[in-house]
PDB file of C-alpha atoms in Angstrom:
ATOM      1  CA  UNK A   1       0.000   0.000   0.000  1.00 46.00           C
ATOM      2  CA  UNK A   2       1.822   3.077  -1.185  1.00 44.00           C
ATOM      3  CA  UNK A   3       1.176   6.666  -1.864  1.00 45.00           C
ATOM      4  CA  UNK A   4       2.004   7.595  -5.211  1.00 44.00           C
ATOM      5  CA  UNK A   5       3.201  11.434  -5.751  1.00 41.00           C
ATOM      6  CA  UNK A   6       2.416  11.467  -9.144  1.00 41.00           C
ATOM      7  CA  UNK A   7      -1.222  12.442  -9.838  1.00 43.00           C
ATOM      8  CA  UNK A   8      -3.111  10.724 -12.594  1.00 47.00           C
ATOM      9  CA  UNK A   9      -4.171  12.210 -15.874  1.00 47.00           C
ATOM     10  CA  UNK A  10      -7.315  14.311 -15.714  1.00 45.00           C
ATOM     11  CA  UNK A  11     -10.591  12.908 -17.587  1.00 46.00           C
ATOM     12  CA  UNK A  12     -12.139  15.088 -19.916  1.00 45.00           C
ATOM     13  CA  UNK A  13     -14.592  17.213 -17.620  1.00 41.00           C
ATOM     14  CA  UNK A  14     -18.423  16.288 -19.183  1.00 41.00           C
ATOM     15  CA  UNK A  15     -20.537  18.528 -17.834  1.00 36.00           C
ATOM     16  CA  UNK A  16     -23.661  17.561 -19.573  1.00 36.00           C
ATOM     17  CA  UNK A  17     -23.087  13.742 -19.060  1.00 35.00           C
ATOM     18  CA  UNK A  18     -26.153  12.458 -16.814  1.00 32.00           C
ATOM     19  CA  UNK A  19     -26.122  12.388 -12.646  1.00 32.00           C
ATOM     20  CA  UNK A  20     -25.645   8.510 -11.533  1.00 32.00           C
ATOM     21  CA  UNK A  21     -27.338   7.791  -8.332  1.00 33.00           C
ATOM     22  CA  UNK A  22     -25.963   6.732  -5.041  1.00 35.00           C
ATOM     23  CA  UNK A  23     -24.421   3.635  -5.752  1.00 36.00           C
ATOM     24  CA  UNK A  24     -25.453   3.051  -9.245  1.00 38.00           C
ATOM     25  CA  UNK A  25     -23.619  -0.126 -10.931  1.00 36.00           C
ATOM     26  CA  UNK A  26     -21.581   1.363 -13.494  1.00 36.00           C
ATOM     27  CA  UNK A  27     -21.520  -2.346 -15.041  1.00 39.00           C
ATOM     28  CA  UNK A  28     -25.365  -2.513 -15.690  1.00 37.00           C
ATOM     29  CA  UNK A  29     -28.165  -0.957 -17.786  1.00 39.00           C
ATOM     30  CA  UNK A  30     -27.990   2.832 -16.394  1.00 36.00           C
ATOM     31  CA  UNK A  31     -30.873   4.508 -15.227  1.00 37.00           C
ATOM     32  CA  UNK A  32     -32.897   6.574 -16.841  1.00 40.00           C
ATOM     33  CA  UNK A  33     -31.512  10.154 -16.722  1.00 37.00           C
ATOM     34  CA  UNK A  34     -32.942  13.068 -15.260  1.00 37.00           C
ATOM     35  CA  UNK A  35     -32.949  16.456 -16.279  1.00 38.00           C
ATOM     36  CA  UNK A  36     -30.049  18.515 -13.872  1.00 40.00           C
ATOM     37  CA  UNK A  37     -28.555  21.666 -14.081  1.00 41.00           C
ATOM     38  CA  UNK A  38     -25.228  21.765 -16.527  1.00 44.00           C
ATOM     39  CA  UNK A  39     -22.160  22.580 -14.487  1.00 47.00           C
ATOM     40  CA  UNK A  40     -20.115  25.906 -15.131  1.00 49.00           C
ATOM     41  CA  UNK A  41     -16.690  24.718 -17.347  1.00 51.00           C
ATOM     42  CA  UNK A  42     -14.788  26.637 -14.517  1.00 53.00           C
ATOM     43  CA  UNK A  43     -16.803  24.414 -11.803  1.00 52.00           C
ATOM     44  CA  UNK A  44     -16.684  20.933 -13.438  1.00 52.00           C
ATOM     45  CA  UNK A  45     -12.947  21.673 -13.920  1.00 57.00           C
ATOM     46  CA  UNK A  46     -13.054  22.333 -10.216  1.00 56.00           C
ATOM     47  CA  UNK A  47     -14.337  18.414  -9.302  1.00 57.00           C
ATOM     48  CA  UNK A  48     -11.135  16.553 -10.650  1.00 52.00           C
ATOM     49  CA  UNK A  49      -8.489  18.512  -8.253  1.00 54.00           C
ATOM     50  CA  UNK A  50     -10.588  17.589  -5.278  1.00 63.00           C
ATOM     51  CA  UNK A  51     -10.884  14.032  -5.776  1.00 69.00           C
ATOM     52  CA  UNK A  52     -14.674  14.326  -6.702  1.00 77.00           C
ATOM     53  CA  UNK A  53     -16.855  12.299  -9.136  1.00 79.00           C
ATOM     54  CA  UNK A  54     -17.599  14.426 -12.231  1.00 81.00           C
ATOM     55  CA  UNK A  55     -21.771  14.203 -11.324  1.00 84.00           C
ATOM     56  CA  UNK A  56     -20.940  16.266  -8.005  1.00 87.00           C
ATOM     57  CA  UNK A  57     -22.630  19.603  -7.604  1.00 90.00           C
ATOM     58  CA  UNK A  58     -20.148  22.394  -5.921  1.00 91.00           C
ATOM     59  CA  UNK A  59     -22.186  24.328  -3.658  1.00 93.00           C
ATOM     60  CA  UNK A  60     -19.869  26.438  -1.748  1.00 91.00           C
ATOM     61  CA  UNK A  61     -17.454  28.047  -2.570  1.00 88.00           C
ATOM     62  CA  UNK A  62     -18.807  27.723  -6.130  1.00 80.00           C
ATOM     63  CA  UNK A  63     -19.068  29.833  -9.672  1.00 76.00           C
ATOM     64  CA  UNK A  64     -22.331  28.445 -10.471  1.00 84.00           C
ATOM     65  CA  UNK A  65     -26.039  29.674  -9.141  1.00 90.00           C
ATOM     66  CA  UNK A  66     -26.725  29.204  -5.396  1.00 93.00           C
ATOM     67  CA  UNK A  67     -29.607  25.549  -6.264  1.00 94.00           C
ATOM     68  CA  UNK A  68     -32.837  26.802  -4.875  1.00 95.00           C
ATOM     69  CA  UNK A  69     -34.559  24.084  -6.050  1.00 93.00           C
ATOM     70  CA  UNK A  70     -33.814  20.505  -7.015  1.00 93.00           C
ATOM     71  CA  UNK A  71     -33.901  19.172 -10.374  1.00 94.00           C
ATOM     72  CA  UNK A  72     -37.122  17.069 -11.434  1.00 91.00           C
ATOM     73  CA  UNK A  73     -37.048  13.735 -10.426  1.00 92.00           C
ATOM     74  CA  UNK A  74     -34.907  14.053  -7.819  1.00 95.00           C
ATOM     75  CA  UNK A  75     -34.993  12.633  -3.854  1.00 95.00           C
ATOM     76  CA  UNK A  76     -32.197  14.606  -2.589  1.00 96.00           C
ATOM     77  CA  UNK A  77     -28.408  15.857  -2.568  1.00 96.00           C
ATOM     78  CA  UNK A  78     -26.009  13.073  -0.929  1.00 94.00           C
ATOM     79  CA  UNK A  79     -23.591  15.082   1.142  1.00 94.00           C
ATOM     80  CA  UNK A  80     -19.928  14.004  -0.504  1.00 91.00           C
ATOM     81  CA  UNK A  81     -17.874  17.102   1.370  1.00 89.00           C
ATOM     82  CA  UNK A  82     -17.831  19.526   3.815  1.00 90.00           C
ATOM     83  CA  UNK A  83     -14.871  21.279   5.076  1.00 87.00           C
ATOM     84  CA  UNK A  84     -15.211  24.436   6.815  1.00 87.00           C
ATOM     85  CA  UNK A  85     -12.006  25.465   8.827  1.00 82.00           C
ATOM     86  CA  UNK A  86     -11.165  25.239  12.340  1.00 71.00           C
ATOM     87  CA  UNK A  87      -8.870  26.712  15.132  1.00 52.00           C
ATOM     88  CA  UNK A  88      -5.938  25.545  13.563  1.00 59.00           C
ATOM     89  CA  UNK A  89      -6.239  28.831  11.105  1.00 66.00           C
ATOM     90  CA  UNK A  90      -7.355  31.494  13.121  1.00 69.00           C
ATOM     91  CA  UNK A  91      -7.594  34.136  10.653  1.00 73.00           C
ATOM     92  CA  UNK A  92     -10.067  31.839   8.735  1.00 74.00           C
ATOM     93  CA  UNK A  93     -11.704  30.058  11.335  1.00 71.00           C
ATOM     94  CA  UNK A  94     -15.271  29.124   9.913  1.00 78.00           C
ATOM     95  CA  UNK A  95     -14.601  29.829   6.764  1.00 87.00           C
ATOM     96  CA  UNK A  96     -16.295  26.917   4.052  1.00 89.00           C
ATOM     97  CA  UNK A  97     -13.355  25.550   1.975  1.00 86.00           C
ATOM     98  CA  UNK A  98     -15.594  23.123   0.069  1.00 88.00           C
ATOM     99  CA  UNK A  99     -19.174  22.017   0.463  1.00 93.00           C
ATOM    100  CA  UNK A 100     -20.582  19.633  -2.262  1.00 92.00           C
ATOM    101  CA  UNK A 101     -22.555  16.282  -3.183  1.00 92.00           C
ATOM    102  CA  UNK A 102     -24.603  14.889  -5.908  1.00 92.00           C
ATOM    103  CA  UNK A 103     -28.301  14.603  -6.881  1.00 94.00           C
ATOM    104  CA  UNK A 104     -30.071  11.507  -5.775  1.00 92.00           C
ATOM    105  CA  UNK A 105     -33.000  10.120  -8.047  1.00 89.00           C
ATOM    106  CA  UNK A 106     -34.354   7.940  -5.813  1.00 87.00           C
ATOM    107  CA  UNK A 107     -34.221   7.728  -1.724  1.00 90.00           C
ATOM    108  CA  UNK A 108     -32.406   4.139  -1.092  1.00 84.00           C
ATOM    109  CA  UNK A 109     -33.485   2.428   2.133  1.00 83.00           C
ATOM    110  CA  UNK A 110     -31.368   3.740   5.159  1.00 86.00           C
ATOM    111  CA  UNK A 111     -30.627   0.438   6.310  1.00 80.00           C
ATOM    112  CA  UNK A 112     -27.983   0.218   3.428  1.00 81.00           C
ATOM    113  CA  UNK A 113     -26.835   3.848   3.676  1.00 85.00           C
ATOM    114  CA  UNK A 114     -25.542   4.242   7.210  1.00 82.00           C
ATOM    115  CA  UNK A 115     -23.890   7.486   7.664  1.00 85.00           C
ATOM    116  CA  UNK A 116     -24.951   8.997   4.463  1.00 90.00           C
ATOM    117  CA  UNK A 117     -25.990  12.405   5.025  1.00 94.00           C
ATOM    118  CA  UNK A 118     -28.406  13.843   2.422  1.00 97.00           C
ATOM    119  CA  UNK A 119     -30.184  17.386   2.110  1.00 97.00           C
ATOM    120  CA  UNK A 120     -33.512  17.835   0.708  1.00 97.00           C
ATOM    121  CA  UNK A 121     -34.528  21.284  -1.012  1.00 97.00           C
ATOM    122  CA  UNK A 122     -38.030  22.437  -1.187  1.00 94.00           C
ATOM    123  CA  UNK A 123     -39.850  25.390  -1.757  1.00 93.00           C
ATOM    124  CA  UNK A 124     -41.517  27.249   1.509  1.00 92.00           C
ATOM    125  CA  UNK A 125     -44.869  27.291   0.118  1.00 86.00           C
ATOM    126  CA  UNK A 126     -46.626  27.500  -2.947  1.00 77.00           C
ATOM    127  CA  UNK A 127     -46.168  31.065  -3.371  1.00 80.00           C
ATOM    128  CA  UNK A 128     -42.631  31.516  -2.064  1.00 77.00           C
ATOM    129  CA  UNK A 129     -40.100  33.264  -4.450  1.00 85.00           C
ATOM    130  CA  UNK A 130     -37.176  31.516  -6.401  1.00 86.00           C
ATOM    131  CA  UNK A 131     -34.912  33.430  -4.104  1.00 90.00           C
ATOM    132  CA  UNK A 132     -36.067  30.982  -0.647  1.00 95.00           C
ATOM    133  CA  UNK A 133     -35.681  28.138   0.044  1.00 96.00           C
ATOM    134  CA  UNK A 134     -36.389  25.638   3.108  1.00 96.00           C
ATOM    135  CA  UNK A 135     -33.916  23.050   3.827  1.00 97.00           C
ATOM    136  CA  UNK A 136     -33.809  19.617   5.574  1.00 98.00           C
ATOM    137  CA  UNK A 137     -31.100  17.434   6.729  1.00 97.00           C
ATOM    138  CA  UNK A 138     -31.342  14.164   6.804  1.00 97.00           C
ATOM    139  CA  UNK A 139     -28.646  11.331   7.995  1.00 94.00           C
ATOM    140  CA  UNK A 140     -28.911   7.711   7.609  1.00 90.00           C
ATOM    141  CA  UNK A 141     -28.857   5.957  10.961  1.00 85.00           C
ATOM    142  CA  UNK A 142     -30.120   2.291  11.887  1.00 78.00           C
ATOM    143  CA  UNK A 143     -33.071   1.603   9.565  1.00 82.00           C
ATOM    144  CA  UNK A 144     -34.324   5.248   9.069  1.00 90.00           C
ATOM    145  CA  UNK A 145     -33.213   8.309   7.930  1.00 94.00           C
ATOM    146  CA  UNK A 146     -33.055  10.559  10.672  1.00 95.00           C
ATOM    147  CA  UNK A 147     -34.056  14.572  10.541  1.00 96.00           C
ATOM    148  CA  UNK A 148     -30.616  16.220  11.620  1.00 95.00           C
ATOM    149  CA  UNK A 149     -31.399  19.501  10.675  1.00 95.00           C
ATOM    150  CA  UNK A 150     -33.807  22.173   9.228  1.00 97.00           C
ATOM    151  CA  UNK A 151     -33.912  25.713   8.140  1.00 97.00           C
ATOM    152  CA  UNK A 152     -36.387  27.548   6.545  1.00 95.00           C
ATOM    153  CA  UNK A 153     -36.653  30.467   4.371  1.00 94.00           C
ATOM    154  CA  UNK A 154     -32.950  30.337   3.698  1.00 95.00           C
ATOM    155  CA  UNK A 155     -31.941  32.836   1.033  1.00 95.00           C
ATOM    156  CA  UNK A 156     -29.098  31.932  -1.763  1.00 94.00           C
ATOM    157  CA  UNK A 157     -26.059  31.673   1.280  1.00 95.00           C
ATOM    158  CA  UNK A 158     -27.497  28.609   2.996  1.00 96.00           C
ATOM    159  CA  UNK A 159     -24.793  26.447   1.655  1.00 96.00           C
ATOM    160  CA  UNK A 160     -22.631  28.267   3.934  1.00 94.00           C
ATOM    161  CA  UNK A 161     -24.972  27.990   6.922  1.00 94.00           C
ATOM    162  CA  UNK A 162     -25.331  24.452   5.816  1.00 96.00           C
ATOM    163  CA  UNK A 163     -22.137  23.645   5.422  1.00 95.00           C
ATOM    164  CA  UNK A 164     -21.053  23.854   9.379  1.00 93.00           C
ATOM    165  CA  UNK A 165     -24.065  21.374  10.497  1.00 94.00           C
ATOM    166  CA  UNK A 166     -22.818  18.981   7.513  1.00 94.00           C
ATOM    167  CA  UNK A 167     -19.120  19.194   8.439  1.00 91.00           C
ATOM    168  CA  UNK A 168     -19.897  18.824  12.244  1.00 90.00           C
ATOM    169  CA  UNK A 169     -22.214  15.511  11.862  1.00 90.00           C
ATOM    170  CA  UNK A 170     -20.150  13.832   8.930  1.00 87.00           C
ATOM    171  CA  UNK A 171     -17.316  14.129  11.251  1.00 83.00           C
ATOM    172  CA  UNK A 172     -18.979  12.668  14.751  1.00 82.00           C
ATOM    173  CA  UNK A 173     -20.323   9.972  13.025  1.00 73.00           C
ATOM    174  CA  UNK A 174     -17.263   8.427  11.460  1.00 70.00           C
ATOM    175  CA  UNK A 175     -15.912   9.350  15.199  1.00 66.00           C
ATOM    176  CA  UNK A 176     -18.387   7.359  16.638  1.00 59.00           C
ATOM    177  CA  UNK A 177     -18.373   3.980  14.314  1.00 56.00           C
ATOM    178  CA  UNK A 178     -14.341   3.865  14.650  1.00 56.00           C
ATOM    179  CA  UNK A 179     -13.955   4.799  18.478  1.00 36.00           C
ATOM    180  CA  UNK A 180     -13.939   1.090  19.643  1.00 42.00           C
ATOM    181  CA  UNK A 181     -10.914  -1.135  17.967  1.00 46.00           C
ATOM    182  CA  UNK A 182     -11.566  -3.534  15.678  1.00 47.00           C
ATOM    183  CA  UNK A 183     -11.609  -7.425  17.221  1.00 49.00           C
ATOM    184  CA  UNK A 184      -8.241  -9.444  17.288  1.00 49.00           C
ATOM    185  CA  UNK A 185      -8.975 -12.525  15.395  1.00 49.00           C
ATOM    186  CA  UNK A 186     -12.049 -11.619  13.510  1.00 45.00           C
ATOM    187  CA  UNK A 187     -13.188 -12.821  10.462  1.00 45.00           C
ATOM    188  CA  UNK A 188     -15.165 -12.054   7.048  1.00 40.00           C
ATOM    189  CA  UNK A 189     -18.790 -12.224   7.669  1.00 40.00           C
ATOM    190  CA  UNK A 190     -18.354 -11.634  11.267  1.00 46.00           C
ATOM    191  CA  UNK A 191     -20.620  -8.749  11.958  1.00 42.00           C
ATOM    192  CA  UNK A 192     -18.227  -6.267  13.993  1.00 43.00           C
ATOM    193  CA  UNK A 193     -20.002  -4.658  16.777  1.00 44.00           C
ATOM    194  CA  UNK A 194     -23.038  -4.022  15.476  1.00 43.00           C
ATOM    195  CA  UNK A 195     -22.075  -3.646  11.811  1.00 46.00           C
ATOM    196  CA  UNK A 196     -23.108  -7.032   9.942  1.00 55.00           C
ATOM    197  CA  UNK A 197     -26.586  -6.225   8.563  1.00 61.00           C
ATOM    198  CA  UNK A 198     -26.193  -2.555   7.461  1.00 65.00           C
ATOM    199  CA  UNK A 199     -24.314  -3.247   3.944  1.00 73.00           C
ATOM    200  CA  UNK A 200     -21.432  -2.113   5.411  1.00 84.00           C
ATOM    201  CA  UNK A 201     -17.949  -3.127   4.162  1.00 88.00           C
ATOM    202  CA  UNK A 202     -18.331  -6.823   6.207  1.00 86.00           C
ATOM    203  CA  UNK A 203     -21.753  -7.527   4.074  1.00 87.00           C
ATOM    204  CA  UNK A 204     -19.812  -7.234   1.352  1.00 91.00           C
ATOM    205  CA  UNK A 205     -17.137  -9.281   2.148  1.00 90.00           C
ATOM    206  CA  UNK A 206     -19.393 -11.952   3.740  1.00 89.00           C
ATOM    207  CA  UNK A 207     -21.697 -11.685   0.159  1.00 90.00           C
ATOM    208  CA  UNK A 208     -18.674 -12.026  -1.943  1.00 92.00           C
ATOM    209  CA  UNK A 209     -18.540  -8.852  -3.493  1.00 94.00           C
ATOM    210  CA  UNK A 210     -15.366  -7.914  -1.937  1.00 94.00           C
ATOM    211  CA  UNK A 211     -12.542  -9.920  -1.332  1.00 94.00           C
ATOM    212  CA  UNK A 212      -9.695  -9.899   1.475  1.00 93.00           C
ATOM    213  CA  UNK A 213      -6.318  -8.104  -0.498  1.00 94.00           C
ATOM    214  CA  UNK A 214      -8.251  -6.112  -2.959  1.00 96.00           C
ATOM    215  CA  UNK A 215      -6.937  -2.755  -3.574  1.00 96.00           C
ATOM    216  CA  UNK A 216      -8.789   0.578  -3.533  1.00 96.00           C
ATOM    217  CA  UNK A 217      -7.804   3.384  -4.806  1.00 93.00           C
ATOM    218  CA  UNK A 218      -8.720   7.556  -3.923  1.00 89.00           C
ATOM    219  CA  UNK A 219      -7.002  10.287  -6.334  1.00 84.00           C
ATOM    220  CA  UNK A 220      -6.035  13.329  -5.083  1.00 78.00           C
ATOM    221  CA  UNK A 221      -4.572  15.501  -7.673  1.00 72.00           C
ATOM    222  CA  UNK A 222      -5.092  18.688  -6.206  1.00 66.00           C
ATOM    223  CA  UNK A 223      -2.076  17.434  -3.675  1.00 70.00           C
ATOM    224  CA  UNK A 224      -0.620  14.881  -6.560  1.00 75.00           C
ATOM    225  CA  UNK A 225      -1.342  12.005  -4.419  1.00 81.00           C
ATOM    226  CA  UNK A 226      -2.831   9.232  -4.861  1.00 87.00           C
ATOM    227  CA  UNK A 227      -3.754   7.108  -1.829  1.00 90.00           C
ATOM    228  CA  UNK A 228      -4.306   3.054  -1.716  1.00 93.00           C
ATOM    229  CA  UNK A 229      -6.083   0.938   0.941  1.00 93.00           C
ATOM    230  CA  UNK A 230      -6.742  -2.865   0.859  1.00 94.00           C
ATOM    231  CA  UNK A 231      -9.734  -4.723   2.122  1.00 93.00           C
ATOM    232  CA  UNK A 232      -9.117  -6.748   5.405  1.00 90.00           C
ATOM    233  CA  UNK A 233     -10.888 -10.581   5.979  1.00 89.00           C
ATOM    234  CA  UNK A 234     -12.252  -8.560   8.994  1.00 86.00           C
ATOM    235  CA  UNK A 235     -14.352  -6.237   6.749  1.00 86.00           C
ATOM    236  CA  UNK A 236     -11.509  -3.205   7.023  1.00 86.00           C
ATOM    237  CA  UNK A 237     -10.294  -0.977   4.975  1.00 89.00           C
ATOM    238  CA  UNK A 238      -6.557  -0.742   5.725  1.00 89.00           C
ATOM    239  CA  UNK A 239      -4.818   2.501   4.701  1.00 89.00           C
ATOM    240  CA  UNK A 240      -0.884   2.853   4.143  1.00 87.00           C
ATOM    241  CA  UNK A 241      -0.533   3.664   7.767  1.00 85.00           C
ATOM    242  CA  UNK A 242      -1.436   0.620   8.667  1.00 85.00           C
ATOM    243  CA  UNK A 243      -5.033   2.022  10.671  1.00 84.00           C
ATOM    244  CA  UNK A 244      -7.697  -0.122   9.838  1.00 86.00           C
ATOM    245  CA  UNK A 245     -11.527   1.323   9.210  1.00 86.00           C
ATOM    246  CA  UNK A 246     -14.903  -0.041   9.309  1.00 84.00           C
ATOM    247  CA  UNK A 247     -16.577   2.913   7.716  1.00 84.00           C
ATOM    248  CA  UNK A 248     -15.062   4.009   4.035  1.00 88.00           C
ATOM    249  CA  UNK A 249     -15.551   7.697   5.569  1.00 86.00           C
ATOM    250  CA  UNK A 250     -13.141   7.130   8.158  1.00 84.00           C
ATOM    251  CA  UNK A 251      -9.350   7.280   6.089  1.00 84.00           C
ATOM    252  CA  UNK A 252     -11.112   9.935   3.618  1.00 79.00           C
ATOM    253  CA  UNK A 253     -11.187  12.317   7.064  1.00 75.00           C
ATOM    254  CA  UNK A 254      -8.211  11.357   8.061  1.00 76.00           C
ATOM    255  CA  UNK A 255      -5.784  11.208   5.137  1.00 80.00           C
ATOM    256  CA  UNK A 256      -7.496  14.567   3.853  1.00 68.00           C
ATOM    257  CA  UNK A 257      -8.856  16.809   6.648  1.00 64.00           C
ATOM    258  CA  UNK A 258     -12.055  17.126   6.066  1.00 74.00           C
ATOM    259  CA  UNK A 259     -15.410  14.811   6.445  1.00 80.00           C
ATOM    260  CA  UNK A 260     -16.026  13.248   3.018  1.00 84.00           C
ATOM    261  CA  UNK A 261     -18.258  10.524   1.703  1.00 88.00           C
ATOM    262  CA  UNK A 262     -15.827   7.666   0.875  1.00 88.00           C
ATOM    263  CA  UNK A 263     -18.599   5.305  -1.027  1.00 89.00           C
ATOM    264  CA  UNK A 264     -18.376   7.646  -3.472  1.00 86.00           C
ATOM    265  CA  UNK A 265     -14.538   8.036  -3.883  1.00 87.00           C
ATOM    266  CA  UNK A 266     -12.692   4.400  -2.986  1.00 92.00           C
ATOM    267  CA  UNK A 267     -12.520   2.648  -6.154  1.00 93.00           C
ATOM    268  CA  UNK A 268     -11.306  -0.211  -7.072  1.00 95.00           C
ATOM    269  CA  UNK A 269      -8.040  -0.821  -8.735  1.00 95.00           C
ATOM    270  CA  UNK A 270      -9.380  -4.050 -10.940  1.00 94.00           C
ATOM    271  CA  UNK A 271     -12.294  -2.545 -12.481  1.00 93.00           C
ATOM    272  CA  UNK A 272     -12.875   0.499 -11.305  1.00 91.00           C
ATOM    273  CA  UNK A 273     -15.979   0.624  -9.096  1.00 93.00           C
ATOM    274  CA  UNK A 274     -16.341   2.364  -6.311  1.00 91.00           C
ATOM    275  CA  UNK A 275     -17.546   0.572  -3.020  1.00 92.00           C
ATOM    276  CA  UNK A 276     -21.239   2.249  -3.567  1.00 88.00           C
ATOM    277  CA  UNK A 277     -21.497   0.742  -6.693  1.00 89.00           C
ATOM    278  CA  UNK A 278     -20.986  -2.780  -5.023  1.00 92.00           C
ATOM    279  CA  UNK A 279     -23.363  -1.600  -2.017  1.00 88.00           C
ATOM    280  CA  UNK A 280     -26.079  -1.069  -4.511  1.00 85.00           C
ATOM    281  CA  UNK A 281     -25.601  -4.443  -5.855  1.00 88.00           C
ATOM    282  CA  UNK A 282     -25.830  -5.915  -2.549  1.00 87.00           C
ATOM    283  CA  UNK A 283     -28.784  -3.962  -1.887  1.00 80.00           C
ATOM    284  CA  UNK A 284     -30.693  -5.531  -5.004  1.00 81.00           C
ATOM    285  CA  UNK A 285     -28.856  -8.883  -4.681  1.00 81.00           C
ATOM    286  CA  UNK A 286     -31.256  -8.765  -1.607  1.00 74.00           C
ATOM    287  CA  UNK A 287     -34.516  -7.546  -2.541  1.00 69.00           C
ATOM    288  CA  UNK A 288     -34.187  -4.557  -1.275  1.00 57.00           C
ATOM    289  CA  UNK A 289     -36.427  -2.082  -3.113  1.00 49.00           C
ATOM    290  CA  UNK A 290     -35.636   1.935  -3.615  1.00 46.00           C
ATOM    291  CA  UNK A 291     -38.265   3.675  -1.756  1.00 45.00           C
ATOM    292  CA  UNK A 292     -40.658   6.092  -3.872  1.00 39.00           C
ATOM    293  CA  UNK A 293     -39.814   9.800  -3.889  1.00 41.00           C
ATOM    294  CA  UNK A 294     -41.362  12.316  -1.020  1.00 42.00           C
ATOM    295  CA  UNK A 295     -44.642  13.674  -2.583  1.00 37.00           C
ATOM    296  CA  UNK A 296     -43.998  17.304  -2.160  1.00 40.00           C
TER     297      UNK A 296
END
């Protein structure tokens, strides 16, 4: 497991390409798209640097118009970033840095999303102006999806209002599910306190669709890095360092500083899917249905 320095060619950016859902299987039949809003050159340039899939929406700091509304056919916007700055910078202490995630067309069932934070944009009431907006945060926890969070009548800064709650919950949760040490001398398929059941990284293993050794790969070319993890038989993702994580979310805040969504950003090495993509086939390799869209 190495770090290489050297960052990886860029793709060519594709703004108008359409938004994949959380955990979409790149290998099958895609959806069918929705209509979005096309990213600004300048912004879609922006994704590649910061180690972002090119269907994430920038909301902060951004080029692009403040979203006031979500695009038809649309559940929500998964929460891949949020790094607002801390103590450790003084003169820029609460300052956003980067806030962004991608449209959702569907809401999955929260028992196979754990941690996944998601925001939901709807318009105050029928005869509210394009300029407000009410917001609701939701986060994935057990077999529901929790309300975290709610403001209404937000004008076009919310993502910066936002953006603090986001970082602040993203963070204690991967705190939370990586405070106790993993068991000496478990196994794949062992559920590890508490974890067998949700589709985390031990239902894959356990359902085949991982394997102990395989390599994962996150790009980081805004640093030229490009970091590598391997999949434990204990249902771990094991960085360079040697620390071991049950939640992909975990090495993503701590190899780059800020909470991230790392279902969205480990891929891996032999074919290129990411770990949501293989969560979403476990999801359907068990029945489990996406749940209609909130009637607004």
């Amino acid at each position: 497991m190495t770090t290489d320095t050297t960052s990886p060619t860029p793709p060519d950016p594709d703004p108008h390409a359409a938004v994949a859902g959380l955990g979409d299987d790149t290998a099958a039949t895609p959806p069918e798209p929705f209509p979005v809003t096309s990213q600004d050159d300048d912004e879609a340039t922006m994704l590649w640097p910061e180690g972002l899939p090119p269907d994430a929406v920038i909301l902060a700091p951004s080029v692009a118009a403040t979203p006031m509304r979500q695009p038809e056919n649309t559940w929500g916007l998964l929460v891949l970033a949020a790094d607002v700055l801390g103590a450790t910078d003084p003169d820029r202490e609460g300052e956003v840095a980067l806030f962004a995630g991608c449209w959702l067309p569907d809401r999955p069932q929260a028992a196979m999303c754990e941690g996944d934070l998601v925001l939901v944009l709807t318009a105050p009431d029928s005869e509210s102006p394009d300029d407000e907006v009410d917001v609701e945060m939701l986060l994935a926890h057990g077999n529901r999806w929790m309300r975290v969070g709610e403001w209404e009548g937000m004008d076009t800064r919310w993502p910066w209002t936002v953006a603090v709650t986001a970082a602040a919950i993203m963070e204690l949760h991967v705190e939370a599910t990586e405070a106790a040490p993993v068991p000496t001398g478990a196994t794949a398929g062992r559920p590890l306190r508490g974890w067998g059941g949700n589709g985390g990284l031990v239902d894959l293993l356990a359902a085949g669709l991982i394997h102990a050794g395989e390599e994962f790969v996150w790009d980081r070319p805004a640093r030229g890095a490009r970091h590598t993890a391997r999949i434990r038989s204990d249902g771990t993702l094991v960085i360079a360092d040697g620390r071991a994580y049950v939640n992909p979310s975990g090495p993503m805040t701590a190899l780059g500083d800020k909470p991230q969504n790392g279902w969205k950003a480990w891929k891996r090495t032999s074919d290129g899917r990411t770990l949501g993509d293989l969560r979403a086939e476990l999801r359907v390799s068990r029945g489990q249905t996406i749940q209609p869209r909130r009637r607004r």
